[in-house]
Each structure stands twice: as structure tokens, then as C-alpha cells.
Coordinates of C-alpha atoms in Angstrom, one line a residue:
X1 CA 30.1 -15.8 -50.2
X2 CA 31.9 -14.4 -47.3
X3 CA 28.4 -12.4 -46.6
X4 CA 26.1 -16.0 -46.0
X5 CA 27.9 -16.9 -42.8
X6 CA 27.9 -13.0 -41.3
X7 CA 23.9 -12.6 -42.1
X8 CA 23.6 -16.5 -41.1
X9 CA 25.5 -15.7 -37.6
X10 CA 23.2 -12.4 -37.0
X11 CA 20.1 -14.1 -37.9
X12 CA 20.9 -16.5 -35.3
X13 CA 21.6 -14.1 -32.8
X14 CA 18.8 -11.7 -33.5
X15 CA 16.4 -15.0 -33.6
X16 CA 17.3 -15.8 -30.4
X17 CA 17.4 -12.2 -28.6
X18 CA 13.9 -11.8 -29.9
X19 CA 12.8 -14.9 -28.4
X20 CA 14.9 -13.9 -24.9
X21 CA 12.6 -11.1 -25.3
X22 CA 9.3 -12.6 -26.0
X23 CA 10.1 -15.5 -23.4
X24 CA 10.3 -12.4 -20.9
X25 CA 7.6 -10.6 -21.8
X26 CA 5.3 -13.6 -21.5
X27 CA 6.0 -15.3 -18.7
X28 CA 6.7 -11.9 -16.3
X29 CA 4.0 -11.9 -13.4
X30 CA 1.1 -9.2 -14.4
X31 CA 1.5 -6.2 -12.8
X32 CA -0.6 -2.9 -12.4
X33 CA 2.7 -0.8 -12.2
X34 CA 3.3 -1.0 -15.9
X35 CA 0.4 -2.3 -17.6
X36 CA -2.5 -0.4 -16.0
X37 CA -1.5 3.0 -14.8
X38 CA -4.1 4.9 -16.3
X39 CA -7.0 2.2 -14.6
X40 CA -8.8 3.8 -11.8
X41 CA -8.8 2.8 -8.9
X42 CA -12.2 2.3 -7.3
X43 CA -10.8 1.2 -3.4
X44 CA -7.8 0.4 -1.3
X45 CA -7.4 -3.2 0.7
X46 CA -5.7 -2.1 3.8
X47 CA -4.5 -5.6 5.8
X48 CA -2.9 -5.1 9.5
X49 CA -1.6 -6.9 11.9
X50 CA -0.9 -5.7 15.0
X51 CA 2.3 -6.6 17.2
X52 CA 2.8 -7.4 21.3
X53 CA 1.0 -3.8 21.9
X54 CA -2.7 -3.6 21.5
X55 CA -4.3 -0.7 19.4
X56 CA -6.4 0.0 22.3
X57 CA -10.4 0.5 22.3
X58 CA -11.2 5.1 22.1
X59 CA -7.4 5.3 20.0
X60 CA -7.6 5.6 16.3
X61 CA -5.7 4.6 13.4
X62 CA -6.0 6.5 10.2
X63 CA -5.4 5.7 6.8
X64 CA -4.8 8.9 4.7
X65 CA -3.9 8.5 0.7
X66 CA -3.1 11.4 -1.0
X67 CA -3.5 11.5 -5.2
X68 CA -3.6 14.0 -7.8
X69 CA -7.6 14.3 -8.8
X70 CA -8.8 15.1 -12.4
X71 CA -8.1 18.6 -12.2
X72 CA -4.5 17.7 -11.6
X73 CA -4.8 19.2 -7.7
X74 CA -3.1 17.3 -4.9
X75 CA -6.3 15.8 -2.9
X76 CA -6.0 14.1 0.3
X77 CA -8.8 12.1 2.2
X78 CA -8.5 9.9 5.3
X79 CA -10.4 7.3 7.2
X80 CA -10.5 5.4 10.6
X81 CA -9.5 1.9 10.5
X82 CA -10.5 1.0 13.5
X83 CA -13.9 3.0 14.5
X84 CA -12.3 3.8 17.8
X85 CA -12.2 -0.3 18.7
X86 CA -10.1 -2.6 20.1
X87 CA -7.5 -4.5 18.0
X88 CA -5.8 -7.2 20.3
X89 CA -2.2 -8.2 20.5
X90 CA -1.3 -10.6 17.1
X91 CA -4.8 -9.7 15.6
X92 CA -5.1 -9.2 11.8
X93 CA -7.6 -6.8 10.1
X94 CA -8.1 -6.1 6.8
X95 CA -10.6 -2.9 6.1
X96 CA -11.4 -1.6 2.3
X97 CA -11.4 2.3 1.5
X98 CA -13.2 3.3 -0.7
X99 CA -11.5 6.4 -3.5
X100 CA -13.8 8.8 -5.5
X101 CA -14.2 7.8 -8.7
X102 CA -11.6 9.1 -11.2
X103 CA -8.9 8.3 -9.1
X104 CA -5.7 6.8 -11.7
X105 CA -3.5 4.2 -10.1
X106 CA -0.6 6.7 -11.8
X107 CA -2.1 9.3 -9.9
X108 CA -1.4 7.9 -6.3
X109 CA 1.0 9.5 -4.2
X110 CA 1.2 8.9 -0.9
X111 CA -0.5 6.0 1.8
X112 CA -0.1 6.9 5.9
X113 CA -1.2 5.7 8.8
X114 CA -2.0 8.0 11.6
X115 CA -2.6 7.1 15.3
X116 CA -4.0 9.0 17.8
X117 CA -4.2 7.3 21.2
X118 CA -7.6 7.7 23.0
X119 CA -8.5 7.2 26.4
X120 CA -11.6 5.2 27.6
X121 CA -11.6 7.3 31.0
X122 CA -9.1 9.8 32.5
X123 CA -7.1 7.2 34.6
X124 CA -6.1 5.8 31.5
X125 CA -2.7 6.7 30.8
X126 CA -1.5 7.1 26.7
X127 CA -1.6 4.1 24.2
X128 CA 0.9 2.9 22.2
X129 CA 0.5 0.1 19.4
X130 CA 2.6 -2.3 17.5
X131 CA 1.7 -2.3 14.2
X132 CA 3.8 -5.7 13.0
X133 CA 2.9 -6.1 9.2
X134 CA 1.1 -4.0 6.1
X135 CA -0.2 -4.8 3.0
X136 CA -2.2 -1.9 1.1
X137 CA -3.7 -3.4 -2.0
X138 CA -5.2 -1.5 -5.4
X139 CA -8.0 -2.5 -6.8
X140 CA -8.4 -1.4 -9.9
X141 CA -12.1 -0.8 -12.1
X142 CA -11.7 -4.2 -14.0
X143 CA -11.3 -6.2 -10.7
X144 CA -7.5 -6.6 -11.2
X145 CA -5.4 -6.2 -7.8
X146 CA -2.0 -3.9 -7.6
X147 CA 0.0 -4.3 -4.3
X148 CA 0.9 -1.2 -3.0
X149 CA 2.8 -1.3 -0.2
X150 CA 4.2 -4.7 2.1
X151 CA 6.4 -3.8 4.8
X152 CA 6.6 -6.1 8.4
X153 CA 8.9 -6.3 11.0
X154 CA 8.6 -6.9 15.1
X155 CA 7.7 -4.2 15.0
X156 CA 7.8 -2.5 11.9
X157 CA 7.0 0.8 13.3
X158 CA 6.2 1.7 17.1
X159 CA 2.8 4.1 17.2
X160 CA 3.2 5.9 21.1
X161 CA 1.0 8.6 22.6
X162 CA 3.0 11.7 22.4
X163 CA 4.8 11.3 19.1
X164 CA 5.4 8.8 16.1
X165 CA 1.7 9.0 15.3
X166 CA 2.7 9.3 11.8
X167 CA 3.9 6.7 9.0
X168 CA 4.0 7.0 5.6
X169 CA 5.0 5.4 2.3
X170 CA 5.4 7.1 -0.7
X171 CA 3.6 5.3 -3.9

């Protein structure tokens, strides 16, 4: 008899750790990070917003996104977020890039920005540009979205002419 209570007192706990535990498990937010790793990732959602310092029309930004491919090689591609035009003081932009296809959301590795200032003639001294606020979004082959990166600050990072052209996060 002195067994009952002890396995009546366990049952109890265990009971209520496994429902903790399912209580958890249900109502935690969806996210790609754990669920969907092995989803490709068919394009990036790149949304910007630039600070009190224009990204001036002939400069470039860059994204670049390194990943491991499907012959498990470290593969790098870039693309111009801006096509060489002007994006004003406080403006937001928000440009999709798209990934070659086999590209695994576990297989991402590395998101930058690059800048390279431009000049529209040559009396036009080096740009710099604000870049205020990030969000780099996943979106994955069954239309689910994975946030990536969110960073923002005033500024969060400082792009100038003759160094800092480089920025990157590590996914």
C-alpha cells in the first residue's frame, strides 16, 4: 500500500510534464529553423531602408549569399540591389533574389551586402549610404517564409567610398 501514493504522485507529475511539453510544442510560433531545414529555398526577400545618407544613383549595393550546393561545394553568387539607381534618404526597398534550385535552407551560410560607390560624372566626389534597417527573408519551395536576418539601428552600419563596403551576417 505504501506503493499507490508513490506511483499516484509520479503519475501526476509525469501527466503534467507531458502536457507542459505538448502545451509547448503546440502553441510555439512555426519556424523554418527547426522544422524545415532540408526545404529549398527557391528566393531571398531582401527589405531596406536606407538612413539620412542617400545610396546615390551610378553606386551599387550587392547582395552576395554564399551556401553549400548539392555537391557539398561552397558556392557564392551576388546581385545588384539597386541597378545603379537612386535610393533616397528614409526610402524602403524590398528586391527578391532569386537561388538556383537545390539550394537547402540548412545549407545557407553567409548573406552580405556590398557597396561600391559610383560616380555620375568626375566632379562627383565618393558616396556614402546609410543603410538604417534589414530584413532578409527565406522563402522556402512550399511558400512558407523563414526570417533570416533583422538587424536596424541609426545607422546600423555606415557604407563610405574608400572602405566599409562590406557587411555580412553569418546564417
Amino acid at each position: 500500500m505504501n506503493t499507490l501514493p508513490i506511483l499516484n504522485t509520479i503519475s501526476r507529475r509525469a501527466v503534467a510534464a507531458f502536457t507542459a511539453m505538448l502545451a509547448l510544442l503546440l502553441m510555439a510560433p512555426a519556424t523554418a529553423h527547426a522544422v524545415d531545414g532540408d526545404r529549398q529555398v527557391t528566393h531571398l526577400r531582401v527589405r531596406i531602408v536606407t538612413g539620412s545618407d542617400d545610396l546615390r544613383e551610378a553606386s551599387h549595393a550587392f547582395a552576395e549569399i554564399k551556401y553549400i550546393n548539392l555537391d557539398d561545394d561552397l558556392t557564392s553568387m551576388s546581385q545588384s540591389l539597386n541597378n545603379a539607381q537612386n535610393w533616397p534618404n528614409g526610402s524602403t526597398r524590398t528586391v527578391d533574389i532569386a537561388l538556383p534550385a537545390g539550394v537547402l535552407y540548412v545549407n545557407l551560410r553567409e548573406f552580405a551586402i556590398r557597396f561600391q560607390s559610383g560616380q555620375r560624372n568626375p566632379f562627383d566626389t565618393g558616396d556614402n549610404w546609410n543603410l538604417n534597417d534589414i530584413r532578409v527573408t527565406a522563402i522556402l519551395d512550399d511558400g512558407s517564409e523563414a526570417l533570416l536576418i533583422q538587424d536596424s539601428g541609426n545607422p546600423f552600419y555606415r557604407f563610405k567610398s574608400d572602405h566599409n563596403t562590406r557587411w555580412a551576417w553569418a546564417l
